[in-house]
């Protein structure tokens, strides 16, 4: 059976794929690597690398479920133990996310499915964790929540775009998967100790609340990483740089549409941050997932995204109302349409994941969460 996302003519490239990555982080090299090299020895050899990845991701899912169960609109402060748990679980996610590649090598299971599965979970985590962060900073009902979503996804999108064009996943001296996550872990622990309102007090020497300082600092770091990605791609592509830069259009266009939605319908951010976050999670998850697949099989860069369809329709409806006062979709249907959009994007992402995982497993004769062909050699 022919899948939708991997052309039959390109499936042979799955067998040729080899992961390439660099990590310049000093924290990773001198502190975390020794820790990761130790804990990998406690992972049983029968455990599939993707199961390690999924186990880590489930910690993030638990964090989000607890947040939504106790603060549906991200406006109610959570008990202190929640924020401590968020910090610990996020650190555990980082740990398992870091050793899944080590587990793949020690069990002889390295391959393209591992990168897709790993990056897919990372993409979803990037947005889902923002839900917990907004609760901790008490900004879930403000435009700062939307800013945090877009900036976090911008960093991840640019890294994926860079990997597609350079063939290398490059982590800088200060990267999201390492220092970024550790910074968020520290923020969660501080919130557990002092409470969310702590972040609304003035920053010493600055006329800004602490949460804004935290976000501006994050934006500055993300901007540095984005500039680095741009420089790396332009350097590698040279004469084809303009064409490569066109790959930023899906992210820019999608971000602009989400921003337009928020401006044309303010309740989206003020009262419905949770469904907005869930929609953006699956929307961008599908966006970067398709780039990763294209990178692995050497397919043309993907510009389309079926999850964008409802976004375009909604913004067009609101724009027409702004210009003419006429609505095709009644105002009393806005919330229903929003949740329907979440469902559409979730189904689109689920279809993508099932289709791609099925194709890769069939082509390489492997299973996703279980080791089908064990490596029969002694553990080193």
Short mmCIF file of C-alpha atoms in Angstrom, two decimals:
data_model
loop_
_atom_site.label_atom_id
_atom_site.label_comp_id
_atom_site.label_asym_id
_atom_site.label_seq_id
_atom_site.Cartn_x
_atom_site.Cartn_y
_atom_site.Cartn_z
CA UNK A 1 0.00 0.00 0.00
CA UNK A 2 1.33 3.44 -0.95
CA UNK A 3 1.40 6.05 1.79
CA UNK A 4 0.51 9.71 1.44
CA UNK A 5 3.62 11.41 2.80
CA UNK A 6 6.50 9.26 1.53
CA UNK A 7 6.47 8.76 -2.26
CA UNK A 8 7.11 5.14 -3.27
CA UNK A 9 10.02 6.24 -5.47
CA UNK A 10 11.83 7.75 -2.47
CA UNK A 11 11.38 4.96 0.07
CA UNK A 12 14.72 3.44 -0.86
CA UNK A 13 16.39 6.56 0.59
CA UNK A 14 15.27 5.44 4.05
CA UNK A 15 17.99 2.77 3.96
CA UNK A 16 20.64 5.33 3.04
CA UNK A 17 19.81 7.81 5.80
CA UNK A 18 22.43 8.60 8.43
CA UNK A 19 21.91 11.04 11.27
CA UNK A 20 24.39 13.91 11.63
CA UNK A 21 24.42 16.35 14.54
CA UNK A 22 26.63 18.70 16.51
CA UNK A 23 26.23 19.99 20.05
CA UNK A 24 28.40 22.92 21.16
CA UNK A 25 26.82 23.22 24.60
CA UNK A 26 29.38 23.24 27.38
CA UNK A 27 26.71 22.23 29.87
CA UNK A 28 25.89 19.24 27.74
CA UNK A 29 29.52 18.26 27.25
CA UNK A 30 30.85 18.60 30.79
CA UNK A 31 27.81 18.10 33.01
CA UNK A 32 24.97 16.32 31.27
CA UNK A 33 26.87 13.87 29.06
CA UNK A 34 28.50 12.11 32.05
CA UNK A 35 25.05 11.88 33.65
CA UNK A 36 23.45 10.57 30.46
CA UNK A 37 26.27 8.04 29.97
CA UNK A 38 25.56 6.74 33.46
CA UNK A 39 21.78 6.42 33.31
CA UNK A 40 21.81 4.70 29.91
CA UNK A 41 23.32 1.66 31.64
CA UNK A 42 20.10 1.26 33.60
CA UNK A 43 17.93 1.04 30.49
CA UNK A 44 17.24 -2.63 29.65
CA UNK A 45 18.51 -3.87 26.30
CA UNK A 46 15.04 -5.10 25.32
CA UNK A 47 13.61 -1.56 25.46
CA UNK A 48 13.13 -0.02 22.03
CA UNK A 49 14.65 3.48 21.58
CA UNK A 50 11.29 4.91 20.51
CA UNK A 51 9.74 3.54 23.68
CA UNK A 52 12.37 5.46 25.64
CA UNK A 53 11.37 8.61 23.73
CA UNK A 54 7.66 8.00 24.26
CA UNK A 55 8.18 7.32 27.97
CA UNK A 56 9.83 10.71 28.34
CA UNK A 57 7.09 12.44 26.37
CA UNK A 58 4.43 10.95 28.64
CA UNK A 59 5.87 13.01 31.51
CA UNK A 60 4.97 16.13 29.50
CA UNK A 61 1.49 14.78 28.80
CA UNK A 62 0.97 14.26 32.55
CA UNK A 63 2.12 17.84 33.23
CA UNK A 64 -0.40 19.21 30.74
CA UNK A 65 -3.26 17.03 32.00
CA UNK A 66 -2.66 18.15 35.59
CA UNK A 67 -2.52 21.80 34.49
CA UNK A 68 -5.79 21.61 32.57
CA UNK A 69 -7.53 19.57 35.26
CA UNK A 70 -6.76 22.13 37.98
CA UNK A 71 -6.75 25.34 35.91
CA UNK A 72 -8.89 24.93 32.80
CA UNK A 73 -8.29 28.47 31.51
CA UNK A 74 -4.76 28.84 32.93
CA UNK A 75 -6.00 31.54 35.30
CA UNK A 76 -6.14 29.62 38.60
CA UNK A 77 -2.85 29.20 40.54
CA UNK A 78 -1.95 25.55 41.05
CA UNK A 79 -0.79 23.94 44.31
CA UNK A 80 2.96 24.23 44.85
CA UNK A 81 3.52 20.50 44.36
CA UNK A 82 2.33 20.83 40.75
CA UNK A 83 5.13 23.19 39.82
CA UNK A 84 7.72 21.02 41.55
CA UNK A 85 6.35 18.06 39.62
CA UNK A 86 6.46 20.01 36.34
CA UNK A 87 10.16 20.75 36.89
CA UNK A 88 11.06 17.18 37.79
CA UNK A 89 9.03 15.68 34.94
CA UNK A 90 10.46 18.11 32.38
CA UNK A 91 13.97 17.16 33.52
CA UNK A 92 13.08 13.47 33.18
CA UNK A 93 11.76 14.18 29.69
CA UNK A 94 15.06 15.86 28.80
CA UNK A 95 17.01 12.91 30.20
CA UNK A 96 15.10 10.25 28.27
CA UNK A 97 15.09 12.41 25.13
CA UNK A 98 18.88 12.63 25.37
CA UNK A 99 19.54 8.91 25.79
CA UNK A 100 17.16 7.49 23.18
CA UNK A 101 19.90 7.86 20.56
CA UNK A 102 22.37 6.10 22.85
CA UNK A 103 19.86 3.29 23.32
CA UNK A 104 19.46 3.06 19.54
CA UNK A 105 23.20 2.64 19.05
CA UNK A 106 23.69 0.11 21.83
CA UNK A 107 20.79 -2.02 20.55
CA UNK A 108 21.59 -1.62 16.85
CA UNK A 109 18.31 0.15 16.13
CA UNK A 110 19.55 3.47 14.72
CA UNK A 111 17.57 4.69 11.74
CA UNK A 112 15.28 7.33 10.25
CA UNK A 113 12.25 6.32 12.33
CA UNK A 114 14.16 7.25 15.48
CA UNK A 115 14.85 10.77 14.26
CA UNK A 116 11.26 11.26 13.13
CA UNK A 117 9.87 9.93 16.40
CA UNK A 118 12.32 11.94 18.51
CA UNK A 119 11.80 15.22 16.66
CA UNK A 120 8.05 14.65 16.50
CA UNK A 121 7.85 14.38 20.29
CA UNK A 122 10.13 17.40 20.65
CA UNK A 123 7.86 19.44 18.38
CA UNK A 124 4.77 18.60 20.43
CA UNK A 125 6.63 19.20 23.69
CA UNK A 126 7.72 22.66 22.55
CA UNK A 127 4.14 23.88 22.57
CA UNK A 128 2.60 21.72 25.28
CA UNK A 129 5.18 22.83 27.82
CA UNK A 130 4.26 26.47 27.08
CA UNK A 131 0.82 25.68 28.55
CA UNK A 132 2.46 24.75 31.86
CA UNK A 133 4.86 27.69 31.64
CA UNK A 134 1.99 30.14 31.13
CA UNK A 135 0.30 28.73 34.21
CA UNK A 136 3.49 29.08 36.24
CA UNK A 137 4.05 32.68 35.08
CA UNK A 138 0.32 33.52 35.32
CA UNK A 139 0.16 34.77 31.72
CA UNK A 140 -2.26 32.22 30.24
CA UNK A 141 -4.94 34.85 29.67
CA UNK A 142 -2.67 37.39 27.95
CA UNK A 143 -0.96 37.95 24.61
CA UNK A 144 2.32 36.98 26.26
CA UNK A 145 1.11 33.39 26.03
CA UNK A 146 0.78 33.71 22.27
CA UNK A 147 4.19 35.38 22.04
CA UNK A 148 5.71 32.48 23.98
CA UNK A 149 4.07 29.95 21.66
CA UNK A 150 5.31 31.61 18.47
CA UNK A 151 8.85 32.20 19.72
CA UNK A 152 9.27 28.65 20.98
CA UNK A 153 8.01 27.21 17.72
CA UNK A 154 10.06 29.66 15.70
CA UNK A 155 13.23 28.32 17.26
CA UNK A 156 12.23 24.71 16.62
CA UNK A 157 11.07 25.39 13.06
CA UNK A 158 14.31 27.17 12.18
CA UNK A 159 16.38 24.28 13.57
CA UNK A 160 14.40 21.78 11.49
CA UNK A 161 14.60 24.01 8.40
CA UNK A 162 18.36 24.32 8.91
CA UNK A 163 18.78 20.54 9.24
CA UNK A 164 16.86 20.01 5.99
CA UNK A 165 19.21 22.27 4.04
CA UNK A 166 22.55 21.50 5.77
CA UNK A 167 21.99 17.85 6.64
CA UNK A 168 23.13 18.49 10.20
CA UNK A 169 21.12 19.13 13.37
CA UNK A 170 23.23 21.84 14.98
CA UNK A 171 22.80 22.81 18.63
CA UNK A 172 24.52 26.06 19.60
CA UNK A 173 26.33 27.00 22.80
CA UNK A 174 22.93 27.84 24.28
CA UNK A 175 20.20 25.63 22.84
CA UNK A 176 16.59 24.93 23.64
CA UNK A 177 16.98 21.18 24.28
CA UNK A 178 19.75 21.77 26.84
CA UNK A 179 20.02 25.17 28.53
CA UNK A 180 16.51 26.17 27.50
CA UNK A 181 14.91 23.21 29.23
CA UNK A 182 17.13 23.60 32.30
CA UNK A 183 16.06 27.25 32.53
CA UNK A 184 12.39 26.26 32.41
CA UNK A 185 13.00 23.57 35.04
CA UNK A 186 14.54 26.21 37.32
CA UNK A 187 11.56 28.49 36.66
CA UNK A 188 9.10 25.74 37.66
CA UNK A 189 10.99 25.03 40.86
CA UNK A 190 11.08 28.74 41.74
CA UNK A 191 7.34 28.97 41.11
CA UNK A 192 6.76 26.02 43.42
CA UNK A 193 8.69 27.86 46.11
CA UNK A 194 7.33 31.41 45.66
CA UNK A 195 4.09 31.02 43.66
CA UNK A 196 3.09 32.42 40.22
CA UNK A 197 2.64 35.99 41.47
CA UNK A 198 6.37 36.07 42.21
CA UNK A 199 6.97 36.62 38.49
CA UNK A 200 4.85 39.78 38.45
CA UNK A 201 7.07 41.76 40.78
CA UNK A 202 9.49 44.30 39.23
CA UNK A 203 12.84 43.14 37.94
CA UNK A 204 15.68 44.84 39.86
CA UNK A 205 17.06 47.81 37.89
CA UNK A 206 14.47 47.31 35.14
CA UNK A 207 10.97 48.73 34.75
CA UNK A 208 9.63 45.30 33.80
CA UNK A 209 7.89 42.49 35.66
CA UNK A 210 10.05 39.41 36.13
CA UNK A 211 7.96 37.34 33.71
CA UNK A 212 8.53 39.87 30.92
CA UNK A 213 12.25 39.87 31.61
CA UNK A 214 12.20 36.06 31.46
CA UNK A 215 10.37 36.14 28.12
CA UNK A 216 12.54 38.90 26.62
CA UNK A 217 15.67 36.99 27.62
CA UNK A 218 14.26 33.87 25.98
CA UNK A 219 13.42 35.86 22.84
CA UNK A 220 16.98 37.23 22.68
CA UNK A 221 18.45 33.73 22.91
CA UNK A 222 15.99 32.39 20.34
CA UNK A 223 16.82 35.31 18.02
CA UNK A 224 20.52 34.46 18.29
CA UNK A 225 19.81 30.83 17.38
CA UNK A 226 17.61 31.89 14.48
CA UNK A 227 20.31 34.19 13.10
CA UNK A 228 22.84 31.37 13.46
CA UNK A 229 20.53 29.03 11.53
CA UNK A 230 20.09 31.60 8.77
CA UNK A 231 23.85 32.12 8.46
CA UNK A 232 24.50 28.36 8.35
CA UNK A 233 21.94 27.74 5.62
CA UNK A 234 23.07 30.69 3.49
CA UNK A 235 26.68 29.52 3.85
CA UNK A 236 25.85 25.96 2.75
CA UNK A 237 23.39 26.77 -0.03
CA UNK A 238 25.26 29.79 -1.44
CA UNK A 239 23.73 30.28 -4.91
CA UNK A 240 20.53 28.54 -3.82
CA UNK A 241 20.16 30.60 -0.65
CA UNK A 242 17.19 32.63 -1.88
CA UNK A 243 15.27 29.49 -2.74
CA UNK A 244 16.17 27.95 0.62
CA UNK A 245 14.97 31.06 2.46
CA UNK A 246 11.60 30.50 0.81
CA UNK A 247 11.21 27.61 3.24
CA UNK A 248 10.56 30.15 5.99
CA UNK A 249 7.30 31.16 4.30
CA UNK A 250 5.15 28.41 5.89
CA UNK A 251 6.18 29.43 9.39
CA UNK A 252 5.89 33.17 8.75
CA UNK A 253 2.57 32.80 6.96
CA UNK A 254 1.08 30.52 9.60
CA UNK A 255 2.26 32.76 12.44
CA UNK A 256 0.76 35.78 10.69
CA UNK A 257 -2.58 34.02 10.32
CA UNK A 258 -2.63 33.00 13.99
CA UNK A 259 -1.78 36.59 14.99
CA UNK A 260 -4.55 37.91 12.70
CA UNK A 261 -7.00 35.48 14.29
CA UNK A 262 -6.08 36.77 17.75
CA UNK A 263 -6.38 40.42 16.72
CA UNK A 264 -9.69 39.96 14.91
CA UNK A 265 -11.16 37.86 17.74
CA UNK A 266 -9.57 38.92 21.10
CA UNK A 267 -11.38 36.20 23.16
CA UNK A 268 -9.09 33.69 21.42
CA UNK A 269 -6.22 34.76 23.65
CA UNK A 270 -8.13 36.22 26.58
CA UNK A 271 -10.45 33.26 27.22
CA UNK A 272 -9.49 30.35 24.99
CA UNK A 273 -5.73 29.97 25.36
CA UNK A 274 -5.98 26.22 25.88
CA UNK A 275 -7.69 25.24 22.59
CA UNK A 276 -5.51 27.79 20.80
CA UNK A 277 -2.41 26.08 22.24
CA UNK A 278 -3.65 22.63 21.29
CA UNK A 279 -4.42 23.73 17.73
CA UNK A 280 -1.01 25.36 17.34
CA UNK A 281 0.62 22.22 18.76
CA UNK A 282 -0.79 19.94 16.07
CA UNK A 283 -0.58 22.59 13.34
CA UNK A 284 3.15 23.16 13.79
CA UNK A 285 3.75 19.53 14.70
CA UNK A 286 2.53 18.57 11.23
CA UNK A 287 4.45 21.44 9.66
CA UNK A 288 7.84 20.41 11.06
CA UNK A 289 7.04 16.71 10.84
CA UNK A 290 6.71 16.97 7.09
CA UNK A 291 10.04 18.81 6.89
CA UNK A 292 11.74 16.03 8.87
CA UNK A 293 10.26 13.38 6.57
CA UNK A 294 11.37 15.35 3.50
CA UNK A 295 14.88 15.59 4.97
CA UNK A 296 15.06 11.87 5.66
CA UNK A 297 13.89 10.72 2.21
CA UNK A 298 15.41 13.66 0.27
CA UNK A 299 12.05 14.94 -0.96
CA UNK A 300 11.25 18.52 -2.03
CA UNK A 301 10.66 20.97 0.79
CA UNK A 302 6.98 20.84 1.86
CA UNK A 303 5.06 24.10 1.78
CA UNK A 304 1.49 22.90 2.25
CA UNK A 305 -0.23 21.83 5.45
CA UNK A 306 -3.77 20.50 5.58
CA UNK A 307 -4.09 21.62 9.20
CA UNK A 308 -3.96 25.23 7.94
CA UNK A 309 -7.25 24.93 6.07
CA UNK A 310 -9.56 25.86 8.99
CA UNK A 311 -7.18 28.66 10.02
CA UNK A 312 -7.43 30.26 6.57
CA UNK A 313 -11.23 29.91 6.57
CA UNK A 314 -11.62 31.38 10.06
CA UNK A 315 -9.37 34.38 9.41
CA UNK A 316 -11.05 35.04 6.06
CA UNK A 317 -14.45 34.94 7.77
CA UNK A 318 -13.36 37.43 10.44
CA UNK A 319 -11.65 39.69 7.87
CA UNK A 320 -14.81 39.82 5.73
CA UNK A 321 -16.83 40.73 8.82
CA UNK A 322 -14.34 43.47 9.67
CA UNK A 323 -14.66 44.91 6.16
CA UNK A 324 -18.36 44.41 5.45
CA UNK A 325 -20.06 43.47 8.70
CA UNK A 326 -21.15 40.18 7.12
CA UNK A 327 -20.22 36.80 8.61
CA UNK A 328 -20.47 33.43 6.88
CA UNK A 329 -19.93 31.70 10.24
CA UNK A 330 -22.18 33.11 13.02
CA UNK A 331 -20.48 34.63 16.05
CA UNK A 332 -22.23 32.23 18.42
CA UNK A 333 -20.40 29.39 16.64
CA UNK A 334 -16.89 30.77 17.29
CA UNK A 335 -16.04 28.53 20.24
CA UNK A 336 -17.52 25.45 18.56
CA UNK A 337 -15.51 26.19 15.42
CA UNK A 338 -12.38 26.65 17.52
CA UNK A 339 -12.70 23.22 19.12
CA UNK A 340 -13.62 21.69 15.76
CA UNK A 341 -10.38 23.16 14.44
CA UNK A 342 -8.47 21.49 17.26
CA UNK A 343 -10.09 18.18 16.32
CA UNK A 344 -9.29 18.65 12.63
CA UNK A 345 -5.62 19.36 13.30
CA UNK A 346 -5.32 16.47 15.79
CA UNK A 347 -6.77 14.03 13.27
CA UNK A 348 -4.51 15.41 10.53
CA UNK A 349 -1.45 14.94 12.73
CA UNK A 350 -2.55 11.45 13.81
CA UNK A 351 -3.04 10.46 10.16
CA UNK A 352 0.41 11.81 9.29
CA UNK A 353 2.09 9.95 12.17
CA UNK A 354 0.32 6.66 11.43
CA UNK A 355 0.99 6.88 7.70
CA UNK A 356 4.69 7.73 7.99
CA UNK A 357 5.45 5.29 10.82
CA UNK A 358 3.65 2.53 8.91
CA UNK A 359 5.60 3.23 5.72
CA UNK A 360 8.98 3.33 7.46
CA UNK A 361 8.31 0.18 9.47
CA UNK A 362 7.18 -1.67 6.33
CA UNK A 363 10.17 -0.53 4.27
CA UNK A 364 12.81 -1.29 6.93
CA UNK A 365 11.08 -4.38 8.38
CA UNK A 366 11.02 -2.99 11.90
CA UNK A 367 8.49 -2.26 14.64
CA UNK A 368 8.02 1.15 16.18
CA UNK A 369 7.91 0.51 19.94
CA UNK A 370 9.33 -3.02 20.10
CA UNK A 371 12.70 -4.31 18.90
CA UNK A 372 11.90 -6.74 16.09
CA UNK A 373 15.47 -7.77 15.30
CA UNK A 374 17.56 -7.82 18.52
CA UNK A 375 21.27 -7.17 18.38
CA UNK A 376 22.84 -10.41 19.63
CA UNK A 377 26.01 -9.25 21.31
CA UNK A 378 27.21 -8.56 24.81
CA UNK A 379 26.51 -5.21 26.36
CA UNK A 380 29.64 -3.04 26.30
#
